[in-house]
Short mmCIF file of C-alpha atoms and ligand atoms in Angstrom, two decimals:
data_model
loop_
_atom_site.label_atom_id
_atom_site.label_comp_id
_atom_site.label_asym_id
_atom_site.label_seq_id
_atom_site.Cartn_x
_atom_site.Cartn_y
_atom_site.Cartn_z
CA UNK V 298 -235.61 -43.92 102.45
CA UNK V 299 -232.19 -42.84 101.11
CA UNK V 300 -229.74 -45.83 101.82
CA UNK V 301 -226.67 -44.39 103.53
CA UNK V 302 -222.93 -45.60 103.52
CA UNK V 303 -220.34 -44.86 106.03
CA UNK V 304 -216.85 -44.62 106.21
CA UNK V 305 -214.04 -44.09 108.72
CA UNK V 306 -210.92 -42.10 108.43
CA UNK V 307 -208.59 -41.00 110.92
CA UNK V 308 -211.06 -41.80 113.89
CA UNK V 309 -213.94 -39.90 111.54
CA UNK V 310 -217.21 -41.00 110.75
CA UNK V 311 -218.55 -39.80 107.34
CA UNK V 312 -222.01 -40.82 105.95
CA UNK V 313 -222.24 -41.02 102.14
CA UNK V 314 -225.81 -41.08 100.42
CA UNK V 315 -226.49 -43.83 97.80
CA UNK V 316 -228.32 -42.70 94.51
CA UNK V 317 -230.39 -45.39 93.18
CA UNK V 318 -230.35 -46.12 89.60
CA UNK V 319 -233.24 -47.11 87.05
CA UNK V 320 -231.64 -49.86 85.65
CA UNK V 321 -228.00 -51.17 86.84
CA UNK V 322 -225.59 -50.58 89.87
CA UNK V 323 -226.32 -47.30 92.11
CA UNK V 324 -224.02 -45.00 93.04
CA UNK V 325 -222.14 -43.56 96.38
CA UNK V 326 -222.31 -40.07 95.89
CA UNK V 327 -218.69 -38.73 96.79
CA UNK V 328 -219.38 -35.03 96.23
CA UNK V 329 -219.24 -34.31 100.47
CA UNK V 330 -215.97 -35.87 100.56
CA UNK V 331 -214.03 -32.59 99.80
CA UNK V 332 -215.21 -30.49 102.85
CA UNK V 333 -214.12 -33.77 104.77
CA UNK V 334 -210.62 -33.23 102.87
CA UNK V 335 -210.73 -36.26 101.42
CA UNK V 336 -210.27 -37.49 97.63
CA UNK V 337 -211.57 -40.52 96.17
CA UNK V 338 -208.36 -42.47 93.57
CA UNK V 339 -209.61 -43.99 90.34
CA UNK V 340 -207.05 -43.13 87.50
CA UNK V 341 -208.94 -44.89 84.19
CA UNK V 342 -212.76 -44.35 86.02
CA UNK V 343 -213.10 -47.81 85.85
CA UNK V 344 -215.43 -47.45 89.38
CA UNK V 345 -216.50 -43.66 88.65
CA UNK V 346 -219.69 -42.36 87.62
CA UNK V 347 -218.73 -39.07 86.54
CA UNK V 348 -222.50 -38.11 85.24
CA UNK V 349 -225.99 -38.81 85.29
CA UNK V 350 -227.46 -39.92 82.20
CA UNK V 351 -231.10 -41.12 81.04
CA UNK V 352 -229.44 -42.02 77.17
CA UNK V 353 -227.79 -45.45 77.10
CA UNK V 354 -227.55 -48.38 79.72
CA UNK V 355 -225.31 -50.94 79.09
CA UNK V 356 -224.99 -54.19 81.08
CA UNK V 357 -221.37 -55.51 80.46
CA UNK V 358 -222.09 -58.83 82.40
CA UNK V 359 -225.40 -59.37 80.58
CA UNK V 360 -224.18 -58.03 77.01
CA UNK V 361 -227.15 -55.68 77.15
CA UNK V 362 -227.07 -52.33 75.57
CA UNK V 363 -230.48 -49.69 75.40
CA UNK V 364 -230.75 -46.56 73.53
CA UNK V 365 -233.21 -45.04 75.82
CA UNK V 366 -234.45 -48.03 76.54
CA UNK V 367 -234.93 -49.57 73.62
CA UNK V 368 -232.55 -53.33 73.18
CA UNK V 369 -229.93 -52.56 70.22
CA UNK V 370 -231.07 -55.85 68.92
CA UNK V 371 -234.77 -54.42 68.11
CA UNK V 372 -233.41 -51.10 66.75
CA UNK V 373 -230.92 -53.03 64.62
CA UNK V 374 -233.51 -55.19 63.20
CA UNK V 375 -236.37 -52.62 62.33
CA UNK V 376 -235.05 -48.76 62.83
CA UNK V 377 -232.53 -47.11 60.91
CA UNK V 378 -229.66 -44.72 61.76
CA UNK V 379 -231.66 -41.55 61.23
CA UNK V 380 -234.49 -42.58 63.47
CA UNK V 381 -232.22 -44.22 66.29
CA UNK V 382 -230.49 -40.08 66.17
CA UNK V 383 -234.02 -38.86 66.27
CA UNK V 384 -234.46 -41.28 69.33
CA UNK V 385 -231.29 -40.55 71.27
CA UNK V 386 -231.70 -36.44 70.84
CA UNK V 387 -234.90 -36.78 71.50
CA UNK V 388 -235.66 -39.47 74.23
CA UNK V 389 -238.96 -40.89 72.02
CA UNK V 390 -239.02 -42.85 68.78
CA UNK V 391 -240.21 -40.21 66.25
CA UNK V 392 -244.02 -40.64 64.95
CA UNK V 393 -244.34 -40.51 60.63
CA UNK V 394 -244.57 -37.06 60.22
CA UNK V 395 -242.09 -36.61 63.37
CA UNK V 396 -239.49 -38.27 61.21
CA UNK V 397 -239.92 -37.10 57.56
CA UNK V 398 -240.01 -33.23 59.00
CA UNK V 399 -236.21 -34.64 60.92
CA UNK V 400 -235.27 -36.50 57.67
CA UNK V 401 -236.10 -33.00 55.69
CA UNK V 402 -233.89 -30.48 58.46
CA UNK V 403 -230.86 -33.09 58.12
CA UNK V 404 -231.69 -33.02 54.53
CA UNK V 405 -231.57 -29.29 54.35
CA UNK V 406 -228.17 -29.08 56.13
CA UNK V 407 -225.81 -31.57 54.26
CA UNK V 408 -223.82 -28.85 52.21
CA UNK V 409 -220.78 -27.41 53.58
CA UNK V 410 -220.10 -24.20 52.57
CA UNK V 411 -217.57 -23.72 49.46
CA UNK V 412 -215.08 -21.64 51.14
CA UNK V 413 -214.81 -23.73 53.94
CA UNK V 414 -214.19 -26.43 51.72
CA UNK V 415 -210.67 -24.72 50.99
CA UNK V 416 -209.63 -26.03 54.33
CA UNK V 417 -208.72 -29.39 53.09
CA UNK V 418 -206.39 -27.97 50.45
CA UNK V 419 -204.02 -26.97 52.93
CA UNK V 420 -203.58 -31.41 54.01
CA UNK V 421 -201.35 -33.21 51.71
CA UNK V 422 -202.76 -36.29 49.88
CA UNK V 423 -202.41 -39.55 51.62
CA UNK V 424 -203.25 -37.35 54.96
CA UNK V 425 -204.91 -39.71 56.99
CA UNK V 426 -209.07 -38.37 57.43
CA UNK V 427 -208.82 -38.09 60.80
CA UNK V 428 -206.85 -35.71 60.56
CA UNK V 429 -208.57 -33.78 58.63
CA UNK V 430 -212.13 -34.20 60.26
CA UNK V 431 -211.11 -33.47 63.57
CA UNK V 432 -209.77 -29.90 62.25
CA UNK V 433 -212.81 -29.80 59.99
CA UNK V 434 -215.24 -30.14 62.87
CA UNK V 435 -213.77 -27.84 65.25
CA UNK V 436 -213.16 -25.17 62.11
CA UNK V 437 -216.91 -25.40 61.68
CA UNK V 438 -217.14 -22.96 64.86
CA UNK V 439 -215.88 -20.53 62.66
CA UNK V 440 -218.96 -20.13 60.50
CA UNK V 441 -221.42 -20.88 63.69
CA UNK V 442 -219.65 -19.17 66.95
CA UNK V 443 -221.30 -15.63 66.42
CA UNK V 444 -225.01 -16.96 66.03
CA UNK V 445 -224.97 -20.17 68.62
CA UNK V 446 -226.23 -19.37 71.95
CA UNK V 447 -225.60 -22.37 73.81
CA UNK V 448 -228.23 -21.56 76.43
CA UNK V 449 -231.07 -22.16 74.11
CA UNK V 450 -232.36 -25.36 73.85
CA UNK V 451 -233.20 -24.75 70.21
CA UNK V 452 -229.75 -23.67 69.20
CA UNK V 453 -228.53 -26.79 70.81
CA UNK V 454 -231.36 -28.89 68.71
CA UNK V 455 -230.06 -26.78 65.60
CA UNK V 456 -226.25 -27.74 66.53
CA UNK V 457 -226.96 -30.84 67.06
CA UNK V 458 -228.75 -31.61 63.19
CA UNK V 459 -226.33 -29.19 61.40
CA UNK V 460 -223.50 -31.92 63.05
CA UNK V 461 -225.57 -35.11 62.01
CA UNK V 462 -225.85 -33.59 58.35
CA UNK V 463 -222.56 -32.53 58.12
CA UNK V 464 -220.50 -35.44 58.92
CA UNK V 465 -221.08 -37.53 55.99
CA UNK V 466 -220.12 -34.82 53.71
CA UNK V 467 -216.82 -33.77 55.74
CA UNK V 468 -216.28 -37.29 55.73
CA UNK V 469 -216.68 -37.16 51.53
CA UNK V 470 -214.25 -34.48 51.30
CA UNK V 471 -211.29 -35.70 53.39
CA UNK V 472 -211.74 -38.92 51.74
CA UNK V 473 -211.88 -37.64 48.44
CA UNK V 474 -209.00 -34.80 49.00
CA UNK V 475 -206.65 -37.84 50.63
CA UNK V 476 -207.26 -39.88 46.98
CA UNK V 477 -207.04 -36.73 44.91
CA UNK V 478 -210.08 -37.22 43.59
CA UNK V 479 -213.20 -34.56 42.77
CA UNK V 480 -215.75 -34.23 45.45
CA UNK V 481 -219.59 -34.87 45.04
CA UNK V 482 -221.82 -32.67 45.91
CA UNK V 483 -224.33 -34.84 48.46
CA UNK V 484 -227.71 -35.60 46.66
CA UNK V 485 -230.59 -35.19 49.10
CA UNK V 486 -232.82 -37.81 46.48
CA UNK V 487 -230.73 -40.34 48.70
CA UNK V 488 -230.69 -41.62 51.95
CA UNK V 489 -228.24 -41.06 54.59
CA UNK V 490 -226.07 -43.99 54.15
CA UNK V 491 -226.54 -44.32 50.36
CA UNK V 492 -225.55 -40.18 50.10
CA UNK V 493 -222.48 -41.07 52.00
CA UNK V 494 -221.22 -43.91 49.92
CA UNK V 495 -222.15 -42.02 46.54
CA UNK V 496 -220.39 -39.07 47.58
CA UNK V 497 -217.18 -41.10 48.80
CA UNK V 498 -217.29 -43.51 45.77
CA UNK V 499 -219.32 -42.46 43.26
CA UNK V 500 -218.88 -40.36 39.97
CA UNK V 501 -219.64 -36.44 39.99
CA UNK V 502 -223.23 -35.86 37.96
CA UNK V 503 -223.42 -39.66 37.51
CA UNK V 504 -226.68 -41.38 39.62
CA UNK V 505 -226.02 -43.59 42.53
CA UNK V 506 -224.65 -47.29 41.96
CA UNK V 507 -224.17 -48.25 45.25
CA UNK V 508 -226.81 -51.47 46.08
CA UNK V 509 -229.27 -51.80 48.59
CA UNK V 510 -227.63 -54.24 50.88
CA UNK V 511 -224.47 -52.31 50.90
CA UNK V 512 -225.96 -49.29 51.97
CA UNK V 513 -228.46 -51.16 54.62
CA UNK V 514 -225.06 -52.95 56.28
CA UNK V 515 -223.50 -49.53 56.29
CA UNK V 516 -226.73 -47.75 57.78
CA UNK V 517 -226.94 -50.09 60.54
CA UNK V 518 -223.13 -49.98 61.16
CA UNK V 519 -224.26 -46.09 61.92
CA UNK V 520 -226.71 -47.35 64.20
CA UNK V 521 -224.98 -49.83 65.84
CA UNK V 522 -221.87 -47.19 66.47
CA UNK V 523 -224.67 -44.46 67.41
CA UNK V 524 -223.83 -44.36 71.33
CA UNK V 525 -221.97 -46.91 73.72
CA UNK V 526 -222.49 -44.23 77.58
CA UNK V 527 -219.51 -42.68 78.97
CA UNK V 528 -216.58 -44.06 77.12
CA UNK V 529 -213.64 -42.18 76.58
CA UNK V 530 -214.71 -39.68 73.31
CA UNK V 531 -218.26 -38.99 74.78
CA UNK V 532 -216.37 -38.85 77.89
CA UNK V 533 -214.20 -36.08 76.23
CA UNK V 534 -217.00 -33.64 74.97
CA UNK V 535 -218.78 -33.51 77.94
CA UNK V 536 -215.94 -32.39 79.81
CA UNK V 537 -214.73 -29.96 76.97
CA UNK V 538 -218.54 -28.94 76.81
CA UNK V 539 -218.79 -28.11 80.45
CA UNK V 540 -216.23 -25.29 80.18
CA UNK V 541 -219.14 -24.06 77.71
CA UNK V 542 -216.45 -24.18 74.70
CA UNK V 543 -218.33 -24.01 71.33
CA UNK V 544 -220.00 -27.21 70.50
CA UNK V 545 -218.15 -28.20 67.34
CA UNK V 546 -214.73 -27.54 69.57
CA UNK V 547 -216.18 -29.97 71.81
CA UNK V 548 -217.12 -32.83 69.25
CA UNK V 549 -213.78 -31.78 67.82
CA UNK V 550 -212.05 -33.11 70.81
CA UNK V 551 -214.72 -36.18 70.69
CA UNK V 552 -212.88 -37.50 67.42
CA UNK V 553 -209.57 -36.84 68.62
CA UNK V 554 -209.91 -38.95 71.49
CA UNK V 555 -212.00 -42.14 69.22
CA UNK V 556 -209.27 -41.93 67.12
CA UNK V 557 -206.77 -43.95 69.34
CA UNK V 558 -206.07 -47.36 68.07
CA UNK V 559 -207.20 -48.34 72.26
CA UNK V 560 -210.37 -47.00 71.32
CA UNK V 561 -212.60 -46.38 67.85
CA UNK V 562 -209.61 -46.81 65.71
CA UNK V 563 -209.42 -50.31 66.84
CA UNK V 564 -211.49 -51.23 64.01
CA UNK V 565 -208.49 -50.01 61.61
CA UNK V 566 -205.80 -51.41 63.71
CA UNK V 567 -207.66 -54.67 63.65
CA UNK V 568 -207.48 -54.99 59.96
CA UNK V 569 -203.73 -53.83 59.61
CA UNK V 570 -203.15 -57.01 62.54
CA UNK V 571 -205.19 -59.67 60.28
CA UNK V 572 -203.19 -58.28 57.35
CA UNK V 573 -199.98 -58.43 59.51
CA UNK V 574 -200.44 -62.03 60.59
CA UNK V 575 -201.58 -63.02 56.69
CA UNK V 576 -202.60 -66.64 57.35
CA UNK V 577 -203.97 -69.15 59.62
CA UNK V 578 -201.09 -70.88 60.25
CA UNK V 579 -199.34 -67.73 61.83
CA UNK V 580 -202.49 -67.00 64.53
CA UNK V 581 -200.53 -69.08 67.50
CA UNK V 582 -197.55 -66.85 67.19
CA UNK V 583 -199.66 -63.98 67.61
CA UNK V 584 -201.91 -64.94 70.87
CA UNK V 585 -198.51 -65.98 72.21
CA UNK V 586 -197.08 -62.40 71.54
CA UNK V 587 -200.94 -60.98 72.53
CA UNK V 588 -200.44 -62.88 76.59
CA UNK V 589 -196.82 -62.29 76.54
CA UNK V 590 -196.66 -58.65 79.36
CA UNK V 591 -193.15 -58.30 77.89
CA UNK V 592 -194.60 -57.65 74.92
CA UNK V 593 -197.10 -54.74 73.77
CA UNK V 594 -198.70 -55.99 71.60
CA UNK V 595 -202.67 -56.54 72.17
CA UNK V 596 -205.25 -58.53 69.73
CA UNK V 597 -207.25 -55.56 68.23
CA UNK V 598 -210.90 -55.88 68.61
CA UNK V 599 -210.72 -57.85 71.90
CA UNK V 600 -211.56 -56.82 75.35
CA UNK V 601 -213.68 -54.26 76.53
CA UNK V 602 -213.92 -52.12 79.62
CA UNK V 603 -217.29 -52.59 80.14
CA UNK V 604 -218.25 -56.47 77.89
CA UNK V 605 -217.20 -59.04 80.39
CA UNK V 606 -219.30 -61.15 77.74
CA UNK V 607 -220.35 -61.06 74.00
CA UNK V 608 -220.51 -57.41 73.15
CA UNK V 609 -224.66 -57.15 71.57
CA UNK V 610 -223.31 -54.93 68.86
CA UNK V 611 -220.81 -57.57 67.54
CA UNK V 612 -223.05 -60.21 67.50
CA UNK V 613 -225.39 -57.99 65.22
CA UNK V 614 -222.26 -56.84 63.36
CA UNK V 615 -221.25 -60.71 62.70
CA UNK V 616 -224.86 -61.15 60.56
CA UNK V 617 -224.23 -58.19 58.48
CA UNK V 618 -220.74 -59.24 57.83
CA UNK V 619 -222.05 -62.17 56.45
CA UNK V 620 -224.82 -60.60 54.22
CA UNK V 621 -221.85 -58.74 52.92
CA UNK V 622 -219.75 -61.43 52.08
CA UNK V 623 -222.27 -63.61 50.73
CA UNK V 624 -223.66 -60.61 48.16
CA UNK V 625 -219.80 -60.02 47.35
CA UNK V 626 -219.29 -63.64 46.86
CA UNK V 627 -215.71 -63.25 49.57
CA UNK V 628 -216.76 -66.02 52.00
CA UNK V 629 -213.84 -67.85 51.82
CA UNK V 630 -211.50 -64.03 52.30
CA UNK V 631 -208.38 -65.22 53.77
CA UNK V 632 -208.35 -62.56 56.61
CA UNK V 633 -212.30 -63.52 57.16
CA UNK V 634 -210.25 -66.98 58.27
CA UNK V 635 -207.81 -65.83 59.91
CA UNK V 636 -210.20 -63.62 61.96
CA UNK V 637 -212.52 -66.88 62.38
CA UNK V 638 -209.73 -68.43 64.29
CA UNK V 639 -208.53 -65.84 66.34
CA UNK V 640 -212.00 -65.92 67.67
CA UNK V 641 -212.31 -69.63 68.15
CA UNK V 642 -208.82 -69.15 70.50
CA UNK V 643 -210.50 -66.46 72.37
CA UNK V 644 -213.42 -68.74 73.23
CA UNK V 645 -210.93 -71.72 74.02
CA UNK V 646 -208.05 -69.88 75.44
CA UNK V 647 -207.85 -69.99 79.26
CA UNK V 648 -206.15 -66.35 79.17
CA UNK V 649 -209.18 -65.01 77.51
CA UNK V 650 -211.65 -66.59 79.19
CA UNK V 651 -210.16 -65.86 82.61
CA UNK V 652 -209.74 -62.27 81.60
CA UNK V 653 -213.90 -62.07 79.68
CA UNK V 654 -212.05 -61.08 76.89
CA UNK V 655 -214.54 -61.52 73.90
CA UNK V 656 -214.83 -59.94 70.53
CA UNK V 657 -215.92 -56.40 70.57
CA UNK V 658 -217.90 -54.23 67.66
CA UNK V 659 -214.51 -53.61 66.13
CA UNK V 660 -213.64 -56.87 65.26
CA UNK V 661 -215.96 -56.96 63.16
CA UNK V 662 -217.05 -53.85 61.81
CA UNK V 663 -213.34 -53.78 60.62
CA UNK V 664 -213.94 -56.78 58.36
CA UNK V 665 -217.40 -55.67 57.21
CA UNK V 666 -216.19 -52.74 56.26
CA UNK V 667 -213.44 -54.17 54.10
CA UNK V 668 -216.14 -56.66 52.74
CA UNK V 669 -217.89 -53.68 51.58
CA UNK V 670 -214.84 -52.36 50.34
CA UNK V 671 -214.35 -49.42 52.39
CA UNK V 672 -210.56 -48.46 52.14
CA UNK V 673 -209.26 -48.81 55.90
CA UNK V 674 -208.02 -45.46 56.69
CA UNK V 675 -212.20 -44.86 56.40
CA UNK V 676 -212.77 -46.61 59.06
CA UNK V 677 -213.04 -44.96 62.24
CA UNK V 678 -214.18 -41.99 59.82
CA UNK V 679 -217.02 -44.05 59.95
CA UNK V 680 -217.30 -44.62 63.66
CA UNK V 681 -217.10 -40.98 64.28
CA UNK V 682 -219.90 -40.72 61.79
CA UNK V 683 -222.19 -43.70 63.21
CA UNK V 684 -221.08 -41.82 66.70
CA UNK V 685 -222.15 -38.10 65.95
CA UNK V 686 -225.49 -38.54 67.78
CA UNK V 687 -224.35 -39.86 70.70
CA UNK V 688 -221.59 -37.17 71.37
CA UNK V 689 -224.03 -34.24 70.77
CA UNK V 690 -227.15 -35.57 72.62
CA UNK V 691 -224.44 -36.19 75.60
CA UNK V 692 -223.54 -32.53 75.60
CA UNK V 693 -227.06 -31.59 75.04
CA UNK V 694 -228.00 -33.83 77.89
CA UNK V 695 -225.32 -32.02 79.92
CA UNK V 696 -226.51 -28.35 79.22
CA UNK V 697 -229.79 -28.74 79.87
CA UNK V 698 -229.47 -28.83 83.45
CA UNK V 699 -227.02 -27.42 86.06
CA UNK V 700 -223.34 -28.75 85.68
CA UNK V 701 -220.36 -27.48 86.88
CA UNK V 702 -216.93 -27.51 84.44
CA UNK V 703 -215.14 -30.87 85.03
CA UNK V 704 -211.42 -30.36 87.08
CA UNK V 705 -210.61 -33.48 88.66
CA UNK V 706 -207.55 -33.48 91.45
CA UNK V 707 -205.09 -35.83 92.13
CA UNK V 708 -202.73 -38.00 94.34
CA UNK V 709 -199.39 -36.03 94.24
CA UNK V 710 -196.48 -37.54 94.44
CA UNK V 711 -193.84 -35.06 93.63
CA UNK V 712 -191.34 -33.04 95.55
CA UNK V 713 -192.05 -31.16 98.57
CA UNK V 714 -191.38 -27.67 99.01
CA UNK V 715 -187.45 -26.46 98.51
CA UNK V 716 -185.55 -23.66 97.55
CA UNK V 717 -184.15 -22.45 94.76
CA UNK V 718 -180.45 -23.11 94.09
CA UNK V 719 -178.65 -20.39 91.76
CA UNK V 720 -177.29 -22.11 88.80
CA UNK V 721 -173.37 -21.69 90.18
CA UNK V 722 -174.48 -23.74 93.46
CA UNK V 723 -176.22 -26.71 91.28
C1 LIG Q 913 -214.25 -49.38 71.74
O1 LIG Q 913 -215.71 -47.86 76.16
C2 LIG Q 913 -216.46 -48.10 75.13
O2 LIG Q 913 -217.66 -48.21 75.22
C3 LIG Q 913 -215.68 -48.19 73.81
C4 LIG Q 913 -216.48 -48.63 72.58
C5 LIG Q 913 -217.54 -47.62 72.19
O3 LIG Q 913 -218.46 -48.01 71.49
O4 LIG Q 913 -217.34 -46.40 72.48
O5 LIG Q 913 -217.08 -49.90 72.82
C6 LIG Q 913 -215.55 -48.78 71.38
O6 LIG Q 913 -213.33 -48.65 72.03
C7 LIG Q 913 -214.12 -50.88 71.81
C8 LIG Q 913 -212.69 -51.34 72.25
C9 LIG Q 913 -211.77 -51.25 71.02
N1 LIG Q 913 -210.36 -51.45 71.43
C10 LIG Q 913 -209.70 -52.59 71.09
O7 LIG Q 913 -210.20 -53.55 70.50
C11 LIG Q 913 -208.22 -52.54 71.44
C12 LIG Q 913 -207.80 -53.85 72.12
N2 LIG Q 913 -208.42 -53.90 73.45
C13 LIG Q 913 -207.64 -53.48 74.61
O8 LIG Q 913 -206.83 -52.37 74.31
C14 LIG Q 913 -208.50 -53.40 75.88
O9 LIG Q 913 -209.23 -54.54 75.95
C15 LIG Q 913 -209.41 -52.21 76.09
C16 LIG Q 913 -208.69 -50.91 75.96
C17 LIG Q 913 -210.55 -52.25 75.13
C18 LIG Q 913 -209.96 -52.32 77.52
O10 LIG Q 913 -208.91 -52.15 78.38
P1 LIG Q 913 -209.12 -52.18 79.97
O11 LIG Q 913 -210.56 -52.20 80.33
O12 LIG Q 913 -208.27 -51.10 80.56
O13 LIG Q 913 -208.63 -53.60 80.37
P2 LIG Q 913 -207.16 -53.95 80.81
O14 LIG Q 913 -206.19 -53.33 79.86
O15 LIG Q 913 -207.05 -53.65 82.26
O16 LIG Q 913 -207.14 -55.54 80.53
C19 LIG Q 913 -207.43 -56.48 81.56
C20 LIG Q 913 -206.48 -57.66 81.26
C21 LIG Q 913 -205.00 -57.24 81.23
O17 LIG Q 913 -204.24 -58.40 81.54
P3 LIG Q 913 -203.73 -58.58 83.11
O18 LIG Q 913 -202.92 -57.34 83.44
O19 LIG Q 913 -205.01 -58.72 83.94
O20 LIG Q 913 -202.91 -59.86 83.07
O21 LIG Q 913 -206.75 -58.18 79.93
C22 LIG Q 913 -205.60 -58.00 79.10
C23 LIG Q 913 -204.74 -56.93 79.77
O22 LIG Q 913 -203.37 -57.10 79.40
N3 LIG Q 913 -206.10 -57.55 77.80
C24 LIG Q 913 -205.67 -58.00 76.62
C25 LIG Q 913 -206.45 -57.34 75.66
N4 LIG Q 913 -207.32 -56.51 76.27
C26 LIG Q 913 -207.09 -56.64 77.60
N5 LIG Q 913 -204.70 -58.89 76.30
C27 LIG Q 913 -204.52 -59.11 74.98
N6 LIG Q 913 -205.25 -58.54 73.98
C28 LIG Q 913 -206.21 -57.63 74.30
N7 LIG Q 913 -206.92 -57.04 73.32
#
């Protein structure tokens, strides 16, 4: 039987019908609330559910995260970034032949057309690739809009792995056009995170030198980056989505909003911090500015909205920042100690602990990244990359049943109605 709440305004009853979640907290469903005249207030959605979902569940208390089911710990350990896409657009972990005919579409999609390529010319060097992937992905509507019907589940499908394919190779570009270097044409001989690291730092018609354990640490930061539920950037393309934009408008507006330093560009902003504070011996300044409120400044790669414990991803991110580090012989990297005991203070530190605020994937992707020597304005290039299959199976998820276009209302607080003064009376 449907478990009811009730509330009581202005002498009113109104009953309120709880959904029941699979897994996690169930939700009051608000929608009656309107004919009552009534809104509900939650600027930030920290207590909103603004969707259903059957992709990710997170537990923030637990440090639990699921891609459709499965614990990110498991898919870490044995799956691979292609296969964890495969799972999340798909909702099943692919079969053999499942995969390889997946592998080959992605495969067969990884060019980006050489006129479209001109785009980047028009970014001066040293523009930061954010820039220039967030235009890049919305300017790919201009060779799809006339021959995507987003009705059609297969057109969605086909959006979805023309998006996968392409973001390595965007990524390539803009990192290659901000150096003012040649671009390399991706090889499909390789796999997806090897392609992506030849085409960024290889030679044109040399072979791949990039080794194994680099490439596995950068496949599984994909993975680990591949979805994380309703934050703000998946957040974002469902609600550009449900005005049924174009899709790569949508995902456009996806990287726009992961590119705040509050959000996937923490990972950057956490390496420019360890670089700002240098050494060990300047870490207690820092934490003092980080709990001063007078002051702004926050410890990047700490906190979460939904971790009140160890975030699952970090922990998996801490082994393969040590695999890294050990294979490039950087164990004792002075920012590796600095970051060491900013995360000993966290764990000791009553402000932290009072607040749950741990380590999140950021802290240490950031460092991994710079242990495989990935230049830092890469790096939430690479989140957006690692993130590509969440954002489209979201929309995806979205379209395939009824929605309505998101227009929240608000609590107004301005002036109430008066007249207009001519300019000589003001
Ligand atoms: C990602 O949502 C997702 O799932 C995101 C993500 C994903 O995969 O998509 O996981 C990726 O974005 C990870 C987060 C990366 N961002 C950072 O590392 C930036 C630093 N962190 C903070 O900006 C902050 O912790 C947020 C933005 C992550 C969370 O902010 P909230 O949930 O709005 O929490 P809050 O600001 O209300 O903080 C609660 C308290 C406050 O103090 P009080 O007012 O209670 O005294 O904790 C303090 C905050 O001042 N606080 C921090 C802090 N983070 C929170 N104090 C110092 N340093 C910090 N980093």
């Amino acid at each position: 039987m449907t478990q009811k709440v009730t509330i009581t305004i202005d002498g009113k009853t109104i009953e309120l019908p709880v959904l029941e979640a699979t897994e996690g907290l169930n939700v009051v469903d608000v929608r009656g609330l309107i004919k009552e005249g009534v809104f509900t207030f939650d600027p930030g959605f920290l207590s909103t559910a603004s969707c259903e979902s059957r992709v990710t569940y997170i537990d923030g208390d637990a440090g639990i995260l699921m891609y459709r089911g499965y614990p990110i710990e498991q898919l870490a350990k044995h799956s691979n970034h292609l296969e964890v896409a495969y799972l999340l657009l798909n909702g099943e972990l692919p079969n053999n032949s499942q995969y390889l005919e997946f592998e080959s579409s992605i495969k067969s999609h990884q060019t980006i057309d050489p006129h479209f390529q001109q785009m980047f010319q028009g970014f001066k060097q040293g523009a930061h690739p954010m820039s220039m992937i967030s235009a890049a992905l919305a300017g790919l509507a201009s060779l799809y809009h006339d021959n995507t019907d987003i009705t059609k589940p297969e057109d969605r499908m086909l959006t979805a792995h023309r998006l996968i394919a392409k973001i390595p190779t965007l990524a390539a570009i803009a990192y290659k056009h901000g150096r003012g270097e040649k671009y390399i044409e991706p090889n499909p001989e390789l796999s997806y995170a090897e392609n992506f690291l030849h085409m960024c730092f290889g030679t044109a018609g040399e072979a791949s030198t990039v080794s194994p354990t680099i490439a596995k640490a950068m496949d599984r930061i994909f993975l680990l980056h591949a979805d994380h539920e309703q934050n703000a950037s998946t957040s974002t393309v469902r609600m550009a989505g449900s005005s049924d934009c174009n899709p790569y408008a949508a995902i456009s507006s996806g990287a726009t909003a992961l590119w705040g330093p509050a959000h996937g560009g923490a990972n950057e902003a956490v390496l420019k911090m360890l670089n700002e504070i240098g050494d060990v011996s300047r870490v207690g300044e820092f934490v003092k500015k980080a709990k001063d409120k007078s002051d702004p400044f926050k410890l990047m790669g700490f906190g979460h909205r939904v971790y009140k414990n160890f975030d699952p991803r970090a922990t998996v991110m801490q082994e393969s920042c040590h695999d890294v580090l050990a294979e490039q012989g950087v164990e004792d990297d002075p920012l590796l100690e600095v970051a060491q005991a900013l995360e000993k203070i966290a764990r000791e530190d009553e402000y932290f602990i009072e607040r749950k605020l741990y380590p999140n994937i950021d802290f240490y992707s950031g460092i991994t990244l710079k242990a495989v020597g990935i230049p830092t304005e890469l790096f939430t290039v690479i989140f957006t990359l690692g993130r590509m299959p969440g954002w489209i199976t979201h929309w995806n998820e979205m379209l395939s049943a009824p929605y309505k276009i998101a227009r929240p209302r608000q609590l107004y607080l301005g002036e109430s109605k008066r007249d207009y003064v001519s300019i000589g009376s003001r």
